[in-house]
Short mmCIF file of C-alpha atoms and ligand atoms in Angstrom, two decimals:
data_model
loop_
_atom_site.label_atom_id
_atom_site.label_comp_id
_atom_site.label_asym_id
_atom_site.label_seq_id
_atom_site.Cartn_x
_atom_site.Cartn_y
_atom_site.Cartn_z
CA MET A 123 -53.95 133.43 124.75
CA PHE A 124 -56.08 130.61 126.04
CA ALA A 125 -59.19 131.00 128.19
CA ASP A 126 -57.18 128.98 130.73
CA ALA A 127 -54.47 131.08 132.44
CA ASP A 128 -52.15 128.06 132.37
CA GLY A 129 -52.69 127.34 128.66
CA GLU A 130 -49.48 126.19 126.98
CA LEU A 131 -48.34 126.36 123.38
CA ARG A 132 -45.29 124.25 122.47
CA GLY A 133 -44.28 124.09 126.12
CA THR A 134 -44.70 127.78 126.91
CA VAL A 135 -47.44 129.26 129.09
CA THR A 136 -48.52 131.94 126.64
CA GLN A 137 -49.92 134.35 129.23
CA ASN A 138 -46.63 134.30 131.14
CA SER A 139 -44.66 134.93 127.96
CA LEU A 140 -46.77 137.95 127.00
CA GLN A 141 -46.66 139.27 130.57
CA HIS A 142 -42.87 138.94 130.46
CA VAL A 143 -42.81 141.16 127.34
CA LEU A 144 -45.13 143.71 128.98
CA ASP A 145 -42.98 143.72 132.12
CA HIS A 146 -39.90 144.41 129.98
CA TYR A 147 -41.66 147.34 128.31
CA ASN A 148 -42.93 148.71 131.63
CA ALA A 149 -39.49 148.46 133.25
CA GLY A 150 -37.88 150.59 130.55
CA ASP A 151 -38.27 154.31 129.89
CA TRP A 152 -39.33 154.08 126.23
CA ARG A 153 -43.04 154.86 125.97
CA ALA A 154 -45.34 154.11 123.05
CA ASP A 155 -48.33 156.18 121.93
CA ARG A 156 -49.93 153.26 120.12
CA ALA A 157 -49.63 149.48 119.89
CA LEU A 158 -50.06 147.54 116.64
CA ILE A 159 -51.17 143.98 117.30
CA THR A 160 -50.79 141.96 114.12
CA GLY A 161 -52.97 138.91 114.73
CA ASP A 162 -53.05 135.38 116.15
CA LEU A 163 -54.17 136.63 119.55
CA ILE A 164 -55.70 133.34 120.67
CA GLN A 165 -55.23 129.60 120.19
CA ASP A 166 -58.36 127.95 121.57
CA ASP A 167 -61.25 129.55 119.64
CA SER A 168 -62.72 130.95 122.87
CA ALA A 169 -64.20 134.31 123.86
CA GLY A 170 -62.49 133.88 127.23
CA ALA A 171 -59.08 134.01 125.59
CA TYR A 172 -59.90 137.39 124.03
CA GLU A 173 -61.06 138.71 127.40
CA ARG A 174 -57.78 137.50 128.90
CA PHE A 175 -55.85 139.27 126.14
CA ARG A 176 -57.83 142.47 126.74
CA LYS A 177 -57.30 142.37 130.50
CA LEU A 178 -53.55 141.85 130.07
CA LEU A 179 -53.09 144.70 127.57
CA LEU A 180 -55.45 147.29 129.10
CA PRO A 181 -52.91 148.57 131.67
CA LEU A 182 -50.78 149.89 128.75
CA ASN A 183 -53.43 152.63 128.65
CA ILE A 184 -52.79 153.50 124.98
CA ARG A 185 -54.75 152.98 121.78
CA MET A 186 -54.22 149.51 120.37
CA HIS A 187 -54.87 148.69 116.72
CA CYS A 188 -55.59 145.01 116.07
CA VAL A 189 -55.87 142.94 112.89
CA PRO A 190 -56.94 139.28 112.85
CA GLY A 191 -54.64 136.34 112.12
CA ASN A 192 -55.44 132.84 110.89
CA HIS A 193 -55.78 131.58 114.48
CA ASP A 194 -58.31 134.27 115.33
CA VAL A 195 -62.09 133.94 115.15
CA ARG A 196 -63.45 137.15 113.68
CA ASP A 197 -66.88 136.91 115.34
CA LEU A 198 -65.25 136.57 118.77
CA MET A 199 -62.37 138.98 118.18
CA ARG A 200 -64.27 141.86 116.58
CA PRO A 201 -66.51 142.73 119.57
CA VAL A 202 -63.68 142.51 122.10
CA CYS A 203 -61.14 144.34 119.93
CA SER A 204 -63.56 147.07 118.84
CA ARG A 205 -64.06 148.36 122.39
CA PRO A 206 -61.74 151.30 123.20
CA PRO A 207 -58.85 151.56 123.67
CA PHE A 208 -58.75 148.68 121.16
CA SER A 209 -59.75 148.98 117.53
CA TYR A 210 -60.24 146.36 114.83
CA CYS A 211 -58.96 146.81 111.25
CA ALA A 212 -59.36 150.52 111.86
CA ARG A 213 -57.86 153.72 110.57
CA GLU A 214 -56.39 156.59 112.54
CA GLU A 215 -54.64 159.77 111.47
CA VAL A 216 -51.94 161.12 113.71
CA ASN A 217 -48.91 163.36 113.16
CA ASN A 218 -49.09 163.32 109.34
CA TRP A 219 -49.51 159.52 109.32
CA LEU A 220 -52.49 157.37 108.44
CA LEU A 221 -52.41 154.08 110.37
CA LEU A 222 -54.58 151.41 108.79
CA GLY A 223 -55.23 147.75 109.61
CA LEU A 224 -56.26 145.33 106.85
CA ASP A 225 -57.87 141.89 107.14
CA SER A 226 -55.86 139.22 105.27
CA CYS A 227 -57.54 136.11 106.69
CA VAL A 228 -59.34 133.34 104.80
CA THR A 229 -61.69 131.33 107.01
CA GLY A 230 -60.37 127.79 107.52
CA GLU A 231 -56.99 128.46 105.91
CA ALA A 232 -53.56 129.20 107.38
CA GLY A 233 -52.51 131.23 104.36
CA GLY A 234 -53.96 134.65 103.63
CA GLU A 235 -55.48 136.78 100.92
CA VAL A 236 -56.52 140.41 100.92
CA THR A 237 -59.86 140.40 99.11
CA ARG A 238 -60.75 142.81 96.33
CA ASP A 239 -63.28 144.42 98.74
CA GLU A 240 -60.55 144.97 101.33
CA ILE A 241 -58.20 146.48 98.75
CA GLU A 242 -61.03 148.79 97.63
CA ARG A 243 -61.65 149.75 101.27
CA PHE A 244 -57.94 150.64 101.51
CA GLU A 245 -58.13 152.73 98.30
CA LYS A 246 -61.23 154.60 99.51
CA ILE A 247 -59.70 155.40 102.90
CA VAL A 248 -56.51 156.62 101.24
CA SER A 249 -58.47 158.80 98.79
CA GLU A 250 -60.24 160.43 101.76
CA SER A 251 -57.09 160.95 103.80
CA ARG A 252 -54.83 163.98 103.70
CA ALA A 253 -52.09 162.24 105.66
CA LYS A 254 -48.76 162.41 103.87
CA HIS A 255 -47.55 159.00 105.02
CA ILE A 256 -49.26 155.66 105.50
CA LEU A 257 -48.55 152.61 107.63
CA VAL A 258 -50.44 149.41 106.85
CA ALA A 259 -50.72 146.55 109.35
CA VAL A 260 -51.69 143.11 108.07
CA HIS A 261 -51.22 139.60 109.47
CA HIS A 262 -49.68 137.66 106.56
CA PRO A 263 -46.39 138.56 104.82
CA PRO A 264 -46.81 139.80 101.23
CA VAL A 265 -43.48 138.28 100.18
CA PRO A 266 -41.75 134.89 100.60
CA LEU A 267 -39.28 134.55 103.46
CA GLY A 268 -37.24 131.68 102.06
CA SER A 269 -38.77 129.12 104.43
CA ALA A 270 -40.51 126.46 102.32
CA TRP A 271 -43.34 125.56 104.70
CA LEU A 272 -44.04 129.16 105.75
CA ASP A 273 -44.01 130.37 102.17
CA THR A 274 -46.97 128.11 101.42
CA VAL A 275 -49.03 130.07 104.00
CA LYS A 276 -48.07 133.62 103.12
CA LEU A 277 -50.34 136.14 101.42
CA LYS A 278 -51.52 134.59 98.15
CA ASN A 279 -51.87 137.94 96.45
CA GLY A 280 -49.00 139.73 98.16
CA GLN A 281 -47.72 141.22 94.91
CA GLU A 282 -51.18 142.60 94.09
CA LEU A 283 -51.40 144.15 97.55
CA LEU A 284 -47.93 145.69 97.29
CA GLU A 285 -48.79 147.15 93.88
CA SER A 286 -51.99 148.70 95.29
CA LEU A 287 -50.02 150.15 98.19
CA GLN A 288 -47.39 151.47 95.78
CA GLN A 289 -50.07 153.12 93.62
CA ALA A 290 -51.31 155.02 96.68
CA GLY A 291 -47.92 156.73 96.56
CA ARG A 292 -47.75 157.42 100.29
CA VAL A 293 -47.34 154.02 101.90
CA ARG A 294 -43.99 154.05 103.71
CA LEU A 295 -44.34 150.99 105.91
CA LEU A 296 -46.11 147.63 105.99
CA VAL A 297 -45.91 145.59 109.19
CA PHE A 298 -46.95 141.96 109.53
CA GLY A 299 -47.01 139.09 112.07
CA HIS A 300 -47.61 135.37 111.38
CA VAL A 301 -44.02 134.24 110.76
CA HIS A 302 -42.59 134.25 114.33
CA GLN A 303 -39.24 135.62 113.16
CA GLU A 304 -37.52 138.83 112.14
CA TYR A 305 -37.93 140.31 108.66
CA ASP A 306 -36.83 143.70 107.33
CA SER A 307 -36.68 144.59 103.65
CA GLU A 308 -38.02 146.98 101.03
CA HIS A 309 -40.42 146.13 98.19
CA LEU A 310 -41.70 148.57 95.56
CA GLY A 311 -40.31 151.39 97.69
CA ILE A 312 -42.20 150.27 100.81
CA ARG A 313 -40.39 149.18 103.97
CA VAL A 314 -41.71 145.77 104.99
CA LEU A 315 -41.18 144.65 108.60
CA GLY A 316 -42.03 141.35 110.25
CA THR A 317 -41.72 141.06 114.00
CA PRO A 318 -41.18 137.88 116.05
CA SER A 319 -43.85 136.62 118.39
CA THR A 320 -44.37 137.52 122.04
CA CYS A 321 -44.25 133.72 122.51
CA ARG A 322 -42.18 131.04 120.68
CA GLN A 323 -40.33 131.65 117.40
CA PHE A 324 -39.99 129.66 114.17
CA THR A 325 -36.56 128.72 112.83
CA PRO A 326 -35.66 131.07 109.96
CA GLY A 327 -34.93 129.40 106.63
CA SER A 328 -36.32 126.03 107.72
CA ASP A 329 -37.98 123.92 105.00
CA ASP A 330 -40.25 122.24 107.56
CA PHE A 331 -42.10 123.50 110.62
CA ASP A 332 -39.53 124.04 113.36
CA VAL A 333 -39.50 126.05 116.59
CA ASP A 334 -36.22 127.59 117.75
CA ASP A 335 -34.92 128.84 121.10
CA ARG A 336 -35.11 132.58 120.47
CA PRO A 337 -36.90 134.50 123.24
CA PRO A 338 -40.12 136.52 122.90
CA ALA A 339 -39.84 139.88 121.17
CA TYR A 340 -41.53 143.13 120.22
CA ARG A 341 -40.58 146.02 117.97
CA ARG A 342 -40.37 149.71 118.79
CA ILE A 343 -41.26 151.88 115.80
CA GLU A 344 -41.03 155.66 115.67
CA LEU A 345 -42.88 157.44 112.87
CA PHE A 346 -41.76 161.00 112.17
CA ALA A 347 -43.84 163.74 110.55
CA ASP A 348 -41.43 163.88 107.57
CA GLY A 349 -42.17 160.22 106.77
CA SER A 350 -38.97 158.82 108.18
CA ILE A 351 -39.00 155.74 110.36
CA GLU A 352 -36.79 154.51 113.15
CA GLU A 353 -37.24 151.08 114.62
CA GLU A 354 -35.62 148.65 116.96
CA LEU A 355 -36.32 144.98 117.50
CA ILE A 356 -36.31 144.07 121.18
CA TRP A 357 -35.59 140.45 122.17
CA VAL A 358 -36.84 139.85 125.70
CA GLU A 359 -34.25 137.50 127.17
FE1 LIG B 574 -50.65 133.39 111.66
#
Protein backbone atom coordinates (compact mmCIF):
# COMPACT_ATOMS: atom_id res chain seq x y z
CA MET A 1 0.00 0.00 0.00
CA PHE A 2 0.79 3.66 -0.37
CA ALA A 3 -0.73 6.45 1.72
CA ASP A 4 -2.04 7.69 -1.65
CA ALA A 5 -5.01 5.61 -2.90
CA ASP A 6 -3.67 5.92 -6.44
CA GLY A 7 -0.13 4.82 -5.55
CA GLU A 8 1.39 2.64 -8.27
CA LEU A 9 4.10 0.01 -8.15
CA ARG A 10 5.52 -1.11 -11.52
CA GLY A 11 2.44 0.20 -13.29
CA THR A 12 -0.14 -1.33 -10.97
CA VAL A 13 -2.33 0.61 -8.53
CA THR A 14 -1.58 -1.55 -5.51
CA GLN A 15 -4.82 -0.80 -3.64
CA ASN A 16 -6.87 -1.87 -6.66
CA SER A 17 -4.88 -5.08 -7.01
CA LEU A 18 -5.40 -6.04 -3.36
CA GLN A 19 -9.08 -5.10 -3.55
CA HIS A 20 -9.40 -7.33 -6.62
CA VAL A 21 -8.03 -10.25 -4.57
CA LEU A 22 -10.41 -9.50 -1.69
CA ASP A 23 -13.34 -9.26 -4.10
CA HIS A 24 -12.42 -12.67 -5.53
CA TYR A 25 -12.35 -14.16 -2.02
CA ASN A 26 -15.64 -12.50 -1.06
CA ALA A 27 -17.37 -13.69 -4.24
CA GLY A 28 -16.54 -17.33 -3.54
CA ASP A 29 -17.95 -19.63 -0.86
CA TRP A 30 -14.63 -20.68 0.71
CA ARG A 31 -14.27 -18.96 4.08
CA ALA A 32 -11.10 -18.55 6.12
CA ASP A 33 -10.84 -18.48 9.91
CA ARG A 34 -7.51 -16.65 9.85
CA ALA A 35 -5.32 -14.71 7.43
CA LEU A 36 -1.53 -14.93 7.41
CA ILE A 37 0.02 -11.78 5.98
CA THR A 38 3.69 -12.42 5.28
CA GLY A 39 5.17 -8.94 4.99
CA ASP A 40 5.92 -6.07 2.60
CA LEU A 41 2.61 -4.40 3.36
CA ILE A 42 3.69 -0.91 2.30
CA GLN A 43 6.04 0.77 -0.17
CA ASP A 44 6.27 4.41 0.90
CA ASP A 45 7.44 4.29 4.55
CA SER A 46 4.23 6.01 5.70
CA ALA A 47 1.83 5.43 8.60
CA GLY A 48 -0.99 6.32 6.20
CA ALA A 49 -0.23 3.28 4.06
CA TYR A 50 -0.64 1.00 7.09
CA GLU A 51 -3.97 2.64 7.93
CA ARG A 52 -5.05 2.06 4.33
CA PHE A 53 -4.02 -1.59 4.59
CA ARG A 54 -5.94 -1.95 7.85
CA LYS A 55 -9.08 -0.33 6.46
CA LEU A 56 -9.02 -2.58 3.38
CA LEU A 57 -8.56 -5.82 5.34
CA LEU A 58 -10.87 -5.12 8.31
CA PRO A 59 -14.08 -6.17 6.49
CA LEU A 60 -12.70 -9.76 6.36
CA ASN A 61 -13.69 -9.79 10.05
CA ILE A 62 -11.23 -12.56 10.98
CA ARG A 63 -8.00 -12.64 12.96
CA MET A 64 -5.04 -11.62 10.84
CA HIS A 65 -1.48 -12.56 11.75
CA CYS A 66 1.16 -10.25 10.28
CA VAL A 67 4.95 -10.45 10.05
CA PRO A 68 7.13 -7.63 8.71
CA GLY A 69 8.98 -7.68 5.38
CA ASN A 70 12.00 -5.72 4.22
CA HIS A 71 9.77 -2.94 2.84
CA ASP A 72 8.00 -2.53 6.17
CA VAL A 73 8.91 -0.07 8.91
CA ARG A 74 8.59 -1.87 12.22
CA ASP A 75 7.88 1.26 14.29
CA LEU A 76 4.97 2.17 12.00
CA MET A 77 3.72 -1.36 11.38
CA ARG A 78 3.77 -2.70 14.93
CA PRO A 79 1.17 -0.30 16.42
CA VAL A 80 -1.23 -0.67 13.50
CA CYS A 81 -0.82 -4.44 13.18
CA SER A 82 -1.03 -5.10 16.92
CA ARG A 83 -4.58 -3.76 17.19
CA PRO A 84 -7.19 -6.56 16.96
CA PRO A 85 -8.17 -8.27 14.79
CA PHE A 86 -4.54 -7.89 13.62
CA SER A 87 -1.56 -9.28 15.46
CA TYR A 88 2.17 -8.78 14.94
CA CYS A 89 4.69 -11.65 15.13
CA ALA A 90 2.24 -13.30 17.48
CA ARG A 91 1.35 -16.80 18.56
CA GLU A 92 -2.06 -18.43 18.64
CA GLU A 93 -3.16 -21.96 19.46
CA VAL A 94 -6.16 -23.32 17.64
CA ASN A 95 -7.38 -26.82 16.79
CA ASN A 96 -4.17 -28.62 17.84
CA TRP A 97 -2.04 -26.10 15.92
CA LEU A 98 0.32 -23.40 17.13
CA LEU A 99 0.48 -20.52 14.65
CA LEU A 100 3.57 -18.37 15.10
CA GLY A 101 4.97 -15.37 13.23
CA LEU A 102 8.71 -14.68 13.26
CA ASP A 103 10.59 -11.48 12.38
CA SER A 104 13.27 -12.09 9.71
CA CYS A 105 14.04 -8.47 8.80
CA VAL A 106 17.37 -6.66 9.01
CA THR A 107 16.99 -2.87 9.06
CA GLY A 108 18.28 -1.34 5.83
CA GLU A 109 18.73 -4.66 4.03
CA ALA A 110 16.59 -6.50 1.48
CA GLY A 111 17.83 -9.89 2.63
CA GLY A 112 16.81 -11.39 5.95
CA GLU A 113 18.13 -13.08 9.04
CA VAL A 114 16.32 -14.59 12.01
CA THR A 115 18.33 -13.41 15.00
CA ARG A 116 19.47 -15.69 17.80
CA ASP A 117 16.99 -13.85 20.09
CA GLU A 118 14.13 -14.58 17.70
CA ILE A 119 15.09 -18.25 17.43
CA GLU A 120 15.20 -18.42 21.25
CA ARG A 121 11.77 -16.76 21.39
CA PHE A 122 10.52 -19.49 19.03
CA GLU A 123 12.07 -22.24 21.20
CA LYS A 124 10.53 -20.81 24.39
CA ILE A 125 7.06 -20.52 22.85
CA VAL A 126 7.29 -24.08 21.55
CA SER A 127 8.43 -25.39 24.95
CA GLU A 128 5.37 -23.75 26.54
CA SER A 129 2.91 -25.00 23.93
CA ARG A 130 1.01 -28.26 24.02
CA ALA A 131 -0.09 -27.96 20.41
CA LYS A 132 0.79 -31.04 18.40
CA HIS A 133 1.50 -29.19 15.17
CA ILE A 134 3.18 -25.89 14.38
CA LEU A 135 2.95 -23.43 11.50
CA VAL A 136 5.62 -20.75 11.24
CA ALA A 137 5.14 -17.61 9.12
CA VAL A 138 8.21 -15.60 8.14
CA HIS A 139 8.88 -13.10 5.35
CA HIS A 140 12.10 -14.38 3.74
CA PRO A 141 12.55 -17.85 2.19
CA PRO A 142 14.91 -20.13 4.13
CA VAL A 143 16.09 -21.84 0.93
CA PRO A 144 17.31 -20.70 -2.51
CA LEU A 145 14.75 -20.59 -5.30
CA GLY A 146 17.16 -20.86 -8.22
CA SER A 147 16.81 -17.19 -9.16
CA ALA A 148 20.26 -15.58 -8.88
CA TRP A 149 19.21 -12.07 -7.84
CA LEU A 150 16.51 -13.25 -5.42
CA ASP A 151 18.81 -15.80 -3.85
CA THR A 152 21.10 -12.97 -2.74
CA VAL A 153 18.23 -11.55 -0.63
CA LYS A 154 16.88 -14.72 0.95
CA LEU A 155 17.27 -15.65 4.61
CA LYS A 156 21.00 -15.64 5.41
CA ASN A 157 20.64 -18.28 8.08
CA GLY A 158 17.82 -20.28 6.52
CA GLN A 159 19.51 -23.60 7.24
CA GLU A 160 19.97 -22.68 10.90
CA LEU A 161 16.30 -21.71 11.14
CA LEU A 162 15.16 -24.93 9.46
CA GLU A 163 17.31 -26.99 11.83
CA SER A 164 15.80 -25.20 14.85
CA LEU A 165 12.32 -25.83 13.49
CA GLN A 166 13.19 -29.47 12.86
CA GLN A 167 14.49 -29.87 16.42
CA ALA A 168 11.13 -28.68 17.74
CA GLY A 169 9.79 -31.88 16.19
CA ARG A 170 6.30 -30.51 15.56
CA VAL A 171 6.74 -27.93 12.82
CA ARG A 172 4.72 -29.12 9.83
CA LEU A 173 4.61 -25.98 7.73
CA LEU A 174 6.63 -22.83 7.07
CA VAL A 175 5.05 -20.12 4.91
CA PHE A 176 6.90 -17.14 3.47
CA GLY A 177 6.36 -14.12 1.18
CA HIS A 178 9.04 -11.88 -0.40
CA VAL A 179 9.61 -13.76 -3.66
CA HIS A 180 6.43 -12.85 -5.63
CA GLN A 181 6.15 -16.35 -7.09
CA GLU A 182 5.00 -19.85 -6.25
CA TYR A 183 7.13 -22.24 -4.20
CA ASP A 184 6.23 -25.62 -2.70
CA SER A 185 8.77 -28.09 -1.37
CA GLU A 186 9.85 -30.01 1.72
CA HIS A 187 13.02 -29.43 3.75
CA LEU A 188 14.07 -31.41 6.83
CA GLY A 189 10.57 -32.89 6.91
CA ILE A 190 8.89 -29.46 6.92
CA ARG A 191 6.59 -28.35 4.12
CA VAL A 192 7.78 -24.98 2.84
CA LEU A 193 5.33 -22.82 0.89
CA GLY A 194 5.89 -19.49 -0.84
CA THR A 195 2.89 -17.61 -2.17
CA PRO A 196 2.83 -15.03 -4.97
CA SER A 197 1.99 -11.42 -4.26
CA THR A 198 -1.44 -9.79 -4.23
CA CYS A 199 0.21 -7.37 -6.70
CA ARG A 200 2.86 -7.98 -9.42
CA GLN A 201 4.95 -11.17 -9.67
CA PHE A 202 8.65 -11.83 -10.31
CA THR A 203 9.74 -14.09 -13.17
CA PRO A 204 10.71 -17.50 -11.75
CA GLY A 205 14.26 -18.65 -12.47
CA SER A 206 15.39 -15.22 -13.68
CA ASP A 207 19.03 -14.30 -13.00
CA ASP A 208 18.17 -10.59 -12.89
CA PHE A 209 15.25 -8.63 -11.48
CA ASP A 210 12.29 -9.18 -13.80
CA VAL A 211 8.53 -8.76 -13.43
CA ASP A 212 6.24 -11.14 -15.31
CA ASP A 213 2.59 -11.01 -16.39
CA ARG A 214 1.12 -13.43 -13.87
CA PRO A 215 -1.94 -12.06 -12.04
CA PRO A 216 -2.26 -11.42 -8.29
CA ALA A 217 -2.69 -14.47 -6.08
CA TYR A 218 -3.41 -15.82 -2.62
CA ARG A 219 -3.26 -19.28 -1.08
CA ARG A 220 -5.96 -21.19 0.75
CA ILE A 221 -4.53 -23.43 3.46
CA GLU A 222 -6.49 -25.89 5.56
CA LEU A 223 -4.86 -27.21 8.73
CA PHE A 224 -6.38 -30.38 10.16
CA ALA A 225 -6.20 -31.54 13.77
CA ASP A 226 -4.18 -34.63 12.76
CA GLY A 227 -1.43 -32.39 11.34
CA SER A 228 -2.33 -32.84 7.71
CA ILE A 229 -2.45 -29.89 5.37
CA GLU A 230 -4.44 -29.14 2.26
CA GLU A 231 -3.73 -26.07 0.20
CA GLU A 232 -4.60 -24.45 -3.06
CA LEU A 233 -2.95 -21.56 -4.84
CA ILE A 234 -5.51 -19.16 -6.30
CA TRP A 235 -4.47 -16.96 -9.25
CA VAL A 236 -6.88 -14.04 -9.52
CA GLU A 237 -7.22 -13.52 -13.26
FE1 LIG B 1 10.34 -8.65 0.68
